Coordinates of C-alpha atoms and ligand atoms in Angstrom, one line a residue:
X66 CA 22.4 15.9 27.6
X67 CA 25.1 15.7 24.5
X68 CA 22.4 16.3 21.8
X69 CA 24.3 15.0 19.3
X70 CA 24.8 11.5 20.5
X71 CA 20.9 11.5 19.5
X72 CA 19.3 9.6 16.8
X73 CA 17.5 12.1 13.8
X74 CA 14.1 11.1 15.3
X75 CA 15.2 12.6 19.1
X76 CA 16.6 15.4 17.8
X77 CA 13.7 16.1 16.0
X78 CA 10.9 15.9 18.4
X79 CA 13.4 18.1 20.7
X80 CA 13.5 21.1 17.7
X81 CA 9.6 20.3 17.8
X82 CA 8.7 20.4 21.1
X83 CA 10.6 23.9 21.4
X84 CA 13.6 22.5 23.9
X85 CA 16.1 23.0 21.3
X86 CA 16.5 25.4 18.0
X87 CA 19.0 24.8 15.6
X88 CA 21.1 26.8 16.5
X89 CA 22.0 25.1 19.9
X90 CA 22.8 22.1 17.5
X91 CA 25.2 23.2 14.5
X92 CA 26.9 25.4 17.7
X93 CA 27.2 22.1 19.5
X94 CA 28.7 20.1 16.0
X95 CA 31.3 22.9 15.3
X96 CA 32.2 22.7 18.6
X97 CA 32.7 19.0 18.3
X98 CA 34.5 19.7 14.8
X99 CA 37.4 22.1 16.0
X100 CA 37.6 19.9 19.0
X101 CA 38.7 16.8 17.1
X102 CA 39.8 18.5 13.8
X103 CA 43.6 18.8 14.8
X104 CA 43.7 14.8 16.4
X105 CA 41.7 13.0 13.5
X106 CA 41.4 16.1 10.6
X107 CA 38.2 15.0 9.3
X108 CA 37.7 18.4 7.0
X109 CA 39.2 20.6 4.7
X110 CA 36.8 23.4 5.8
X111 CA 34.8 24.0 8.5
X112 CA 31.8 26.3 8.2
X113 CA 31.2 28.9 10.8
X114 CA 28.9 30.4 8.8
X115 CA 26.6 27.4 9.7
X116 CA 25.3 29.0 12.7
X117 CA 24.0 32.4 10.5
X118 CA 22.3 29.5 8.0
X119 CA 21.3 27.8 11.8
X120 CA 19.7 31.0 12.8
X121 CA 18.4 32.4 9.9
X122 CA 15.7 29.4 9.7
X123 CA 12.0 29.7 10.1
X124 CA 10.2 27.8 12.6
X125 CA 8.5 25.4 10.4
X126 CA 10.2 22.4 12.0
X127 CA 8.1 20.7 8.6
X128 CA 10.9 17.5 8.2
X129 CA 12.9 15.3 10.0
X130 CA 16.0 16.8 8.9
X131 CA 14.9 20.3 9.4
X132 CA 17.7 21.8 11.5
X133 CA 19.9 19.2 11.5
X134 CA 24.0 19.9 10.9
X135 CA 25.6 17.2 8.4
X136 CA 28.7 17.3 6.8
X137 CA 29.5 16.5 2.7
X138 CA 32.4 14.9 1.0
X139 CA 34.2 17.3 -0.7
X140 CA 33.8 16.2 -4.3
X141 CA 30.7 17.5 -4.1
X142 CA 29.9 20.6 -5.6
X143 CA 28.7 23.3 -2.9
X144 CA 28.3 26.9 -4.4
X145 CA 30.5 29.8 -3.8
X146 CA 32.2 27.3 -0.7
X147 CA 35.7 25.6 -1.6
X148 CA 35.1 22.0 -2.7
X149 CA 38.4 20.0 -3.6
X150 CA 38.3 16.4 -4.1
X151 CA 41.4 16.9 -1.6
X152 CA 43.2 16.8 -4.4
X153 CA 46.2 20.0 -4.8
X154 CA 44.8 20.4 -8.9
X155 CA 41.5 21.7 -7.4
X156 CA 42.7 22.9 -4.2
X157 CA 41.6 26.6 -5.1
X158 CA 38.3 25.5 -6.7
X159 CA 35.0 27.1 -5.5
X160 CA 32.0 26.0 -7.5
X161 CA 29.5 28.2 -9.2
X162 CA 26.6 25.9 -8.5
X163 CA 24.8 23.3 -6.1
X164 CA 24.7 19.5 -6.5
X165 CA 21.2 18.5 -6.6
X166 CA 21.6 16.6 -3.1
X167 CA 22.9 20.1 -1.5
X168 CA 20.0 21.7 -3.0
X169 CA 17.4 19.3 -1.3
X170 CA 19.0 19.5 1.7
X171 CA 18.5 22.7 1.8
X172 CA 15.0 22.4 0.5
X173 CA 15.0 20.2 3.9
X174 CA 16.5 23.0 6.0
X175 CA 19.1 20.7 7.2
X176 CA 22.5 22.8 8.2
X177 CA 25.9 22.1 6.4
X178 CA 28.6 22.6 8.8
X179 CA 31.6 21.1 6.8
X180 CA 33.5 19.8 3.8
X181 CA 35.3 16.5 4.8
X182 CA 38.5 15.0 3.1
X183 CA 38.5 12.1 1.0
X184 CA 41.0 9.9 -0.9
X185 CA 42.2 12.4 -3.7
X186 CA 39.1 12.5 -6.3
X187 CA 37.6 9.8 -4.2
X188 CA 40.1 7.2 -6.1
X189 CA 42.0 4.8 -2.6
X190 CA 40.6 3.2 0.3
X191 CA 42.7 4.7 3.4
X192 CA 41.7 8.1 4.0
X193 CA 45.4 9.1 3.8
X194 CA 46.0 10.3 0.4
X195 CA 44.1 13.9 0.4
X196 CA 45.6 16.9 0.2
X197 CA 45.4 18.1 3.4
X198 CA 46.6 15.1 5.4
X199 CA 45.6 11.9 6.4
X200 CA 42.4 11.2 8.4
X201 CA 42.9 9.0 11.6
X202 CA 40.0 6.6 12.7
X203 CA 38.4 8.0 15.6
X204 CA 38.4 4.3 17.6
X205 CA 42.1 4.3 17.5
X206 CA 44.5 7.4 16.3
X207 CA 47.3 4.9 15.2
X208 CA 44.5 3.0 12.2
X209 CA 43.4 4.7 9.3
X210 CA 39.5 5.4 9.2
X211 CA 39.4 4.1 5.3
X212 CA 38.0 5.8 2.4
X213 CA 37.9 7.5 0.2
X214 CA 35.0 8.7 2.3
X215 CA 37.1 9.1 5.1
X216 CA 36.5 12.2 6.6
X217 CA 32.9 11.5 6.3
X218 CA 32.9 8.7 8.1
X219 CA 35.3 10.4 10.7
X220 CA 33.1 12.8 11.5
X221 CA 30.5 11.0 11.8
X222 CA 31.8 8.5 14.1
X223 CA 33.7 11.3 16.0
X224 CA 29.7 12.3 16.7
X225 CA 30.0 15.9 15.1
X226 CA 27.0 15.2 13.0
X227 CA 24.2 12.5 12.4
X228 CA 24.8 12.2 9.0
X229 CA 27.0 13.1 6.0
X230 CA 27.6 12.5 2.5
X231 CA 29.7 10.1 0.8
X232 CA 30.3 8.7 -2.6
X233 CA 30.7 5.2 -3.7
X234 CA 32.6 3.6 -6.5
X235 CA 33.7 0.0 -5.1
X236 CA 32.7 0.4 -1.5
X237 CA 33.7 4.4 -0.8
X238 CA 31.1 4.4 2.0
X239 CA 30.9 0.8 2.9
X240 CA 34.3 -0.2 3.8
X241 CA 34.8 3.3 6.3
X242 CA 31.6 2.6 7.8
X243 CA 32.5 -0.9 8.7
X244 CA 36.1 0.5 10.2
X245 CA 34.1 3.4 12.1
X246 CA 31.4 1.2 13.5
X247 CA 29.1 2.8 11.3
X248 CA 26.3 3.0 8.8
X249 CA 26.8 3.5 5.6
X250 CA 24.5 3.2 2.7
X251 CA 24.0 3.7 -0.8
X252 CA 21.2 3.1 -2.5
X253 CA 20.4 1.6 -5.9
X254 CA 22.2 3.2 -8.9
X255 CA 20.1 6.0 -10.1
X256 CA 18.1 6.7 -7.0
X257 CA 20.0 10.1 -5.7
X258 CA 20.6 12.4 -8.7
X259 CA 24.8 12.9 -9.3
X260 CA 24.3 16.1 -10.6
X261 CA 27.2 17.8 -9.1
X262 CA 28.7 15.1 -7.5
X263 CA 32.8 14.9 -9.3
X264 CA 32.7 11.7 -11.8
X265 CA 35.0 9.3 -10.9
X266 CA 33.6 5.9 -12.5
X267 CA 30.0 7.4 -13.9
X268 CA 29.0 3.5 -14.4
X269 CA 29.8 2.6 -11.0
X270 CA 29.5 5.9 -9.0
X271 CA 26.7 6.3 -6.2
X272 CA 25.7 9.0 -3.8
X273 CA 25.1 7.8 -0.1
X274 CA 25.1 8.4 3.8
X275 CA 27.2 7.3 6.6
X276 CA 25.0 7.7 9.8
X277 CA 25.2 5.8 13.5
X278 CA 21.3 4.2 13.0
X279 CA 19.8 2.6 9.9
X280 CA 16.9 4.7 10.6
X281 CA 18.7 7.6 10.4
X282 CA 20.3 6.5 7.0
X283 CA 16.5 5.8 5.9
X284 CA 15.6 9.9 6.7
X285 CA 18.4 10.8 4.6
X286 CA 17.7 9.1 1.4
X287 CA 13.9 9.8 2.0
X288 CA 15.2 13.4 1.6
X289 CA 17.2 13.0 -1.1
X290 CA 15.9 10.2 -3.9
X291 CA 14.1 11.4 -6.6
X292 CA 14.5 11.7 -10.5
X293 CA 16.0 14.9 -11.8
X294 CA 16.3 16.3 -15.1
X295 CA 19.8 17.7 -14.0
X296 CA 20.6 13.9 -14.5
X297 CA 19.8 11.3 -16.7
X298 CA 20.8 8.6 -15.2
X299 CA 18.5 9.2 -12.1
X300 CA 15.9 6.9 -11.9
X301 CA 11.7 8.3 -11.3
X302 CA 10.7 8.4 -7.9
X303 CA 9.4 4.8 -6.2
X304 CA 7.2 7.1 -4.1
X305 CA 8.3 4.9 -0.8
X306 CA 8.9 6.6 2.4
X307 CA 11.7 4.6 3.2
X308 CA 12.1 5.4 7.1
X309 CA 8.1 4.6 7.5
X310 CA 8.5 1.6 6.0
X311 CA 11.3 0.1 9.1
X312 CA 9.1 -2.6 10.6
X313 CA 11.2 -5.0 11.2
X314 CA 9.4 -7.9 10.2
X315 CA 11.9 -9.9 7.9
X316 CA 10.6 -13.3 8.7
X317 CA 10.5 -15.6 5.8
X318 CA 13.5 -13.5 4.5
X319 CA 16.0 -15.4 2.3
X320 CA 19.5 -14.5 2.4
X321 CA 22.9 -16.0 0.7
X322 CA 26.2 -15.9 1.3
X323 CA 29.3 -16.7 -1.4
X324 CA 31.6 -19.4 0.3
X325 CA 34.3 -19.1 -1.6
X326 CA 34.6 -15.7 -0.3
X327 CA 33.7 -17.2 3.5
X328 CA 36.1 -20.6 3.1
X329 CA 39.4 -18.7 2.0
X330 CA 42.8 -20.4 2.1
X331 CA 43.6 -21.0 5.7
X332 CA 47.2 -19.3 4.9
X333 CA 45.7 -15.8 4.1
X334 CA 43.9 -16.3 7.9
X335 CA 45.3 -14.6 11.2
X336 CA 44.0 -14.2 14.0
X337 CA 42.3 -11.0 13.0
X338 CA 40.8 -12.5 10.0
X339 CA 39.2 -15.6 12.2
X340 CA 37.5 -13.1 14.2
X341 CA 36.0 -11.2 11.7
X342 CA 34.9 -15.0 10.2
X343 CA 33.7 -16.1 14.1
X344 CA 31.5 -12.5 13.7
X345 CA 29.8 -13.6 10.6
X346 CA 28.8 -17.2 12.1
X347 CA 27.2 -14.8 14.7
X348 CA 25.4 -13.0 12.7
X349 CA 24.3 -16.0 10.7
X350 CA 22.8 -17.4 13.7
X351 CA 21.0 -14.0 14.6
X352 CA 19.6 -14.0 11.0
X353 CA 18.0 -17.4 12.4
X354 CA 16.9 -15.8 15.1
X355 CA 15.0 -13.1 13.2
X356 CA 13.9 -16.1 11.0
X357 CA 15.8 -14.7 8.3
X358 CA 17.0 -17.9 6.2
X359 CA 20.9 -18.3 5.3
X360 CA 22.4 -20.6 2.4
X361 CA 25.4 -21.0 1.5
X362 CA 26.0 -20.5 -2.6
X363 CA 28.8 -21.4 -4.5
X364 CA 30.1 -19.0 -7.4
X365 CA 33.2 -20.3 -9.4
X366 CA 36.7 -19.1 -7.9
X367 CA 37.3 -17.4 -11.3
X368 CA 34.6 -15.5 -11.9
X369 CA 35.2 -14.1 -7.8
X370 CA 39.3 -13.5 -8.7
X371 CA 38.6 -11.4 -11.9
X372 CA 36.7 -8.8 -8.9
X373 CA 39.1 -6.7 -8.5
X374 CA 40.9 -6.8 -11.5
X375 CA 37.7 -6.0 -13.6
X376 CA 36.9 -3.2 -11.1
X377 CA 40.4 -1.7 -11.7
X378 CA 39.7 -2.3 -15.7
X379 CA 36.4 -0.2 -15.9
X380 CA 37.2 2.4 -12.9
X381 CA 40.4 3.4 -14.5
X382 CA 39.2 3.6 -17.8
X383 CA 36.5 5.7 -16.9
X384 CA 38.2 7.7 -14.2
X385 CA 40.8 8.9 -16.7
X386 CA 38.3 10.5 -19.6
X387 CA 36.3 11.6 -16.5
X388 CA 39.1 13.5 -15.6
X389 CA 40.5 15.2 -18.9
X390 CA 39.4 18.0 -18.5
X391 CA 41.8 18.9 -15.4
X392 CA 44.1 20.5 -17.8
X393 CA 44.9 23.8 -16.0
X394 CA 42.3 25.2 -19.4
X395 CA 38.7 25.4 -18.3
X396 CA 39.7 23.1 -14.5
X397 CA 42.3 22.8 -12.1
X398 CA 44.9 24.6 -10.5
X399 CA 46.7 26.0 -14.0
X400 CA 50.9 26.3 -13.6
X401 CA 52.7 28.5 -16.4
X402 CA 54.1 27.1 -19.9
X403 CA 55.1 28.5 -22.8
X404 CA 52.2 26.5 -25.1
X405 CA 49.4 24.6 -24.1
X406 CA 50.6 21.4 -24.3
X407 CA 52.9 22.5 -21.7
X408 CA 50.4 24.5 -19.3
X409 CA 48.2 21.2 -19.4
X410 CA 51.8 18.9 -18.9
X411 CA 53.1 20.7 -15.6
X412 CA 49.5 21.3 -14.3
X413 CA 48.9 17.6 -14.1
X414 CA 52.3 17.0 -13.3
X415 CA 51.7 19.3 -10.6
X416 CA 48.8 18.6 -9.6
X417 CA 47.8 15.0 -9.5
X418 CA 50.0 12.5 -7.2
X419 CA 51.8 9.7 -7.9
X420 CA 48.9 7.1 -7.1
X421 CA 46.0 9.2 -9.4
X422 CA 48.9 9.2 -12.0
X423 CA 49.1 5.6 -11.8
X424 CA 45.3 4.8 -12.5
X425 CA 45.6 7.2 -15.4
X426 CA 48.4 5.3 -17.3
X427 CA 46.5 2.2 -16.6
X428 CA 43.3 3.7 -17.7
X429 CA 45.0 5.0 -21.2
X430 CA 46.1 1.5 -21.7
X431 CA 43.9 0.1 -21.4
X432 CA 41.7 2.5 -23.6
X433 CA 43.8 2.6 -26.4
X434 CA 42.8 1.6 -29.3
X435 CA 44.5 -1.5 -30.1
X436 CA 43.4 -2.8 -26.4
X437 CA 40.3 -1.7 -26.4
X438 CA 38.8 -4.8 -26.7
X439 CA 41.0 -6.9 -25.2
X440 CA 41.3 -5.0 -22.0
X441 CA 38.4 -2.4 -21.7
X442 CA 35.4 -4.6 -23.3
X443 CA 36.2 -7.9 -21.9
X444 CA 36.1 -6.5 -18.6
X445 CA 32.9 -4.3 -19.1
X446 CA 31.9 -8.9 -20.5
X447 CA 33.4 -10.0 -17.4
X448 CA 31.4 -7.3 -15.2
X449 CA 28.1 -8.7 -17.1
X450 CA 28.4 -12.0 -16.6
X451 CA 29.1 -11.1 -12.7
X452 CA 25.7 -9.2 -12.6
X453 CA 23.6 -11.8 -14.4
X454 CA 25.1 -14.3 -12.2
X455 CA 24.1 -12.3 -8.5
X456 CA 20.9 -11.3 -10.3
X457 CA 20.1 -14.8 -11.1
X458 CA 20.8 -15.2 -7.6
X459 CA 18.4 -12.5 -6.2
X460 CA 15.6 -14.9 -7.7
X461 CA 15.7 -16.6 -5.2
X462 CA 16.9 -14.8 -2.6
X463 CA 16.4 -11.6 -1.0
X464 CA 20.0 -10.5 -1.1
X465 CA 23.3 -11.0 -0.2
X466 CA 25.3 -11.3 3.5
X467 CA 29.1 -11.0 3.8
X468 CA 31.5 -9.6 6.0
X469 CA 32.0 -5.8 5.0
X470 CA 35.6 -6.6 5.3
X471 CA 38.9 -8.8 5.8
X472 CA 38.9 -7.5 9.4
X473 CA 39.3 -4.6 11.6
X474 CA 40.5 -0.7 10.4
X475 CA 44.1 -1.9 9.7
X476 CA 46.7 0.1 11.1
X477 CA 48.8 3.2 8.7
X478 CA 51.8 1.2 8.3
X479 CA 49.9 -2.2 7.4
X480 CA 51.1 -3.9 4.1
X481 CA 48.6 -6.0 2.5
X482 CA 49.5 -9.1 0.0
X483 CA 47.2 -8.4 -2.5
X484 CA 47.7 -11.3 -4.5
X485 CA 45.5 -13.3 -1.5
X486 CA 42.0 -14.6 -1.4
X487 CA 41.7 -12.9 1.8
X488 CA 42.6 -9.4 -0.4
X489 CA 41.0 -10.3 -3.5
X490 CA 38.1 -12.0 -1.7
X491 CA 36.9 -10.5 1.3
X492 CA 38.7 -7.1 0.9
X493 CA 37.0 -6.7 -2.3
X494 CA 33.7 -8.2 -2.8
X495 CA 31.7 -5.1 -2.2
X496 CA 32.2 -4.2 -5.9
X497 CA 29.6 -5.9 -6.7
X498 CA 27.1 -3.9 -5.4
X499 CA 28.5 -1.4 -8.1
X500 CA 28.9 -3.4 -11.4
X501 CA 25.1 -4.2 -10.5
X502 CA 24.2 -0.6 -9.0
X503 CA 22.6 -2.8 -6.4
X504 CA 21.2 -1.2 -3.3
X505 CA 24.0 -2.2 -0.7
X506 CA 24.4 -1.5 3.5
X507 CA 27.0 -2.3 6.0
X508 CA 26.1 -1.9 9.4
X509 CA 28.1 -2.5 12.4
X510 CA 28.3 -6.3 13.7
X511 CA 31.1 -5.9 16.7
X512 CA 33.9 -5.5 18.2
X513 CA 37.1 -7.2 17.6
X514 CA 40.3 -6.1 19.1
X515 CA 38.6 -3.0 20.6
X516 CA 38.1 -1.9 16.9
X517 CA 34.4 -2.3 15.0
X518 CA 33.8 -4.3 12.8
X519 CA 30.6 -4.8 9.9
X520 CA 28.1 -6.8 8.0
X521 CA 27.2 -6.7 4.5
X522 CA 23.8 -6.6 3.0
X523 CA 23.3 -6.5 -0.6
X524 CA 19.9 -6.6 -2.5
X525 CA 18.4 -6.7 -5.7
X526 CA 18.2 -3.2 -7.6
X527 CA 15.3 -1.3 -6.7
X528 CA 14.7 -2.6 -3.3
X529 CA 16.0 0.1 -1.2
X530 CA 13.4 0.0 0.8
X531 CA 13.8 -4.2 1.3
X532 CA 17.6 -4.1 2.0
X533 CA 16.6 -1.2 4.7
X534 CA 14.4 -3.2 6.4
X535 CA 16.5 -6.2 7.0
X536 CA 19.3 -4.1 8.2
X537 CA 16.9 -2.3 10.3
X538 CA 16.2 -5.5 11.7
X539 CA 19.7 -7.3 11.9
X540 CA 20.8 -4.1 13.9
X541 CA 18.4 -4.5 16.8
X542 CA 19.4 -7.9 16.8
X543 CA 23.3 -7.7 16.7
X544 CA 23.1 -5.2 19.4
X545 CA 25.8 -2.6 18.3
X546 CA 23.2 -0.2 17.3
X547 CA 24.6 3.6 17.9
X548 CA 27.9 2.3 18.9
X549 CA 30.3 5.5 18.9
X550 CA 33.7 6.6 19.2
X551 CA 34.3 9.7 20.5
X552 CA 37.8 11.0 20.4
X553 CA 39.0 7.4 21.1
X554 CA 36.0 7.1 24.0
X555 CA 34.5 3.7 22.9
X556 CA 31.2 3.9 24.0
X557 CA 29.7 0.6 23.1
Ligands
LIG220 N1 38.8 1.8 -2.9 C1 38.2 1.8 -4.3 C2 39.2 2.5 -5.2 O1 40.2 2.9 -4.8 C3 36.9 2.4 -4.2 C4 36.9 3.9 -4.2 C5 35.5 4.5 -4.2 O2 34.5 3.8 -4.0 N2 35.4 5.8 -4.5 O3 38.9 2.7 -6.4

């Protein structure tokens, strides 16, 4: 038996019943790891030491993650092990402390058994930008994975590990899930403590899972939520067990959908495009099934085309005083110069590319004084009136269905338009579960091409627990629950 293909649960009663120890498992996931690591390069560091931390466990199999390998972004911070946003200014950093998830999950007795490449500091949406090489999707060698959670989602899909850790800005762990045939969750803003985790957007930053079962994403965040003084922004604990609480009965439900974001301009459509649109008919009509209720809700075009651009506004702007202090000074990879100005000049220079460089001009400008307001605060307006609108919304509804994305993983030399509804719209929609810190899930809805594709469910903050439960549903339903790719095997 592969253990690994297991959910959480079966491994768990396995380390229970005595068949298994953890050892046999983190020796099966490194296995797996330096298998695939040269085809898709998932991490920037492997663990070995993962089968001392496998074997020097009690036998108190007390959890459901007790014994179970995962695998972290690497933006967040792991002590004394080399964490480094994959980006070249941090390339030599090793942490002197634990982020507050790594710490529970080692409360939980769960085994890390690697760092996994992202996006550089998590900014991108391709996997193909960290500093250690691009990240291929494991479904098809020649399509990137996407990101910035890439190697996350890589690795999990590759089947290395159940779960790992991701980090979501605008749809970090959403939009790979969807391209891996995965999982991915993050839960409402506040509900996993940050502490440790490297600030890209504080406003709009989340911690999350990508995992092959929505039960298995439930475990996780039932190990991780919780407030913690190490963070302010974490929210007080809602004293749910999350994964106890999949029943599947979402009868009565009441779901919408945006269709300007469904109806887009029949020029931006493709074949691709009209498959991914055919998909969501079919899960609207499995939603009926379940006797999950689905209206269609109009939302002005205007408000749905400033998106992006308000994203980009408030991310930039953020990202770039989030980032000061990579100077070469207290962080980040320091080159010589004769003053100071000039050791914080080259080590930037140096160390950031040209596509982090970018999002820092843009997030000056539009910081600077004299457009402040103009730029910064109207989209921080724009951003509100897009929250109370979709709150307004949750009213009456129990959350919000959409394609995850514009189609399937698109391939390393695909050039997208991005001045079309089908970019601006259904590429991009998924901010919104950020400017509202909403809880948000994508889980896989088929096949297309050979390649997965996934569904969006989006739900009023706080109802983790809600949003869960309907996807835990939906999954059965759609019947691509587990689906993985291993090495390129589909195995749906
Ligand atoms: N792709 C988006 C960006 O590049 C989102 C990144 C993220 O969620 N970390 O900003």
């Amino acid at each position: 038996m592969e253990y690994l293909d297991l959910t959480i649960k079966e491994m768990h009663e396995l380390l229970k019943n005595g068949e298994i120890t953890p050892l046999t498992l983190s020796k099966a996931a490194l296995e797996r790891a330096y298998k695939y690591q040269s085809d898709y390069n998932s991490f920037v560091t492997i663990l070995d030491d993962a089968l001392n931390a496998a074997k020097d466990l009690d036998d108190n199999v007390d959890n459901p993650l007790y014994g179970i390998p995962y695998a972290l972004k690497d933006n967040i911070s792991t002590k004394g092990i080399l964490t480094t946003a994959s980006s070249n200014i941090l390339k030599d950093y090793v942490p002197v402390f634990d982020a507050t998830v790594v710490t529970k999950l080692k409360e939980k007795k769960a085994v890390l058994i690697g760092k996994t490449v992202l996006d550089e500091l998590a900014m991108g949406g391709s996997g193909t930008t960290g500093h250690t090489g691009i990240v291929c999707n494991p479904w098809d060698k020649e399509r990137m994975i996407g990101g910035s959670s890439a190697g996350s989602a890589a690795t999990v899909a590759l089947g290395i590990v159940p779960f790992a850790l991701g980090s979501d800005t605008g749809d970090s762990i959403r939009k790979p899930a969807a391209y891996g045939g995965l999982v991915g969750f993050k839960p409402t803003y506040g509900r996993i403590s940050r502490y440790g985790l490297f600030p890209f957007a504080s406003s709009l930053d989340h911690f999350g899972c990508l995992t092959r079962w929505v039960e298995d994403a439930a475990y996780v965040i039932d190990a991780l939520k919780g407030k913690d003084e190490k963070d302010m922004t974490s929210l007080p604990d809602d004293n749910k067990i999350y994964s106890e609480l999949l029943d599947g009965k979402v009868k009565g439900k009441k779901l919408f959908y945006i269709k300007e974001i469904i109806d887009i301009d029949t020029k931006d459509i493709n074949q691709e495009v009209q498959a991914t649109l055919d998909n969501f008919n079919f899960v609207l009509e499995q939603c009926k099934e379940l006797g999950i209720e689905v209206e269609a809700v109009s939302i002005e075009k205007k408000l749905l085309n400033a998106l992006h651009p308000t994203y980009i506004t408030i991310s930039c702007a953020e990202v770039t005083s989030n980032n000061a202090n990579l100077t070469g000074i207290i962080f980040g990879n320091r080159q010589p110069g004769d003053t100071v100005d000039e050791v914080m000049f080259n080590t930037r220079t140096d160390g950031f590319s040209e596509l982090i460089k970018r999002r820092f001009v843009i997030g000056s400008y539009v910081l600077q004084k004299e457009n402040q307001e103009k730029l910064f605060l109207n989209a921080c307006r724009v951003r509100r009136i897009i929250v109370d609108k979709i709150t307004e919304l949750f009213k009456k509804y129990d959350g919000l269905i959409l394609p995850a994305t514009g189609g399937i993983a698109p391939k390393f030399d695909q050039k997208f338009d991005k001045l079309l509804d089908r970019y601006l719209l259904l590429e991009n929609h998924l901010v919104i579960g950020n400017f509202g810190g909403f809880p948000s899930i994508t889980i896989p809805s088929g096949v297309v091409s050979n390649m997965p594709i996934g569904v969006n469910i989006t739900g009023p903050i706080l109802k983790d627990s809600e949003v869960l439960n309907m996807a835990y549903a939906l999954e059965s339903q759609l019947g691509y629950k587990g689906i993985m790719a291993k090495g390129g095997n589909k195995n749906v």
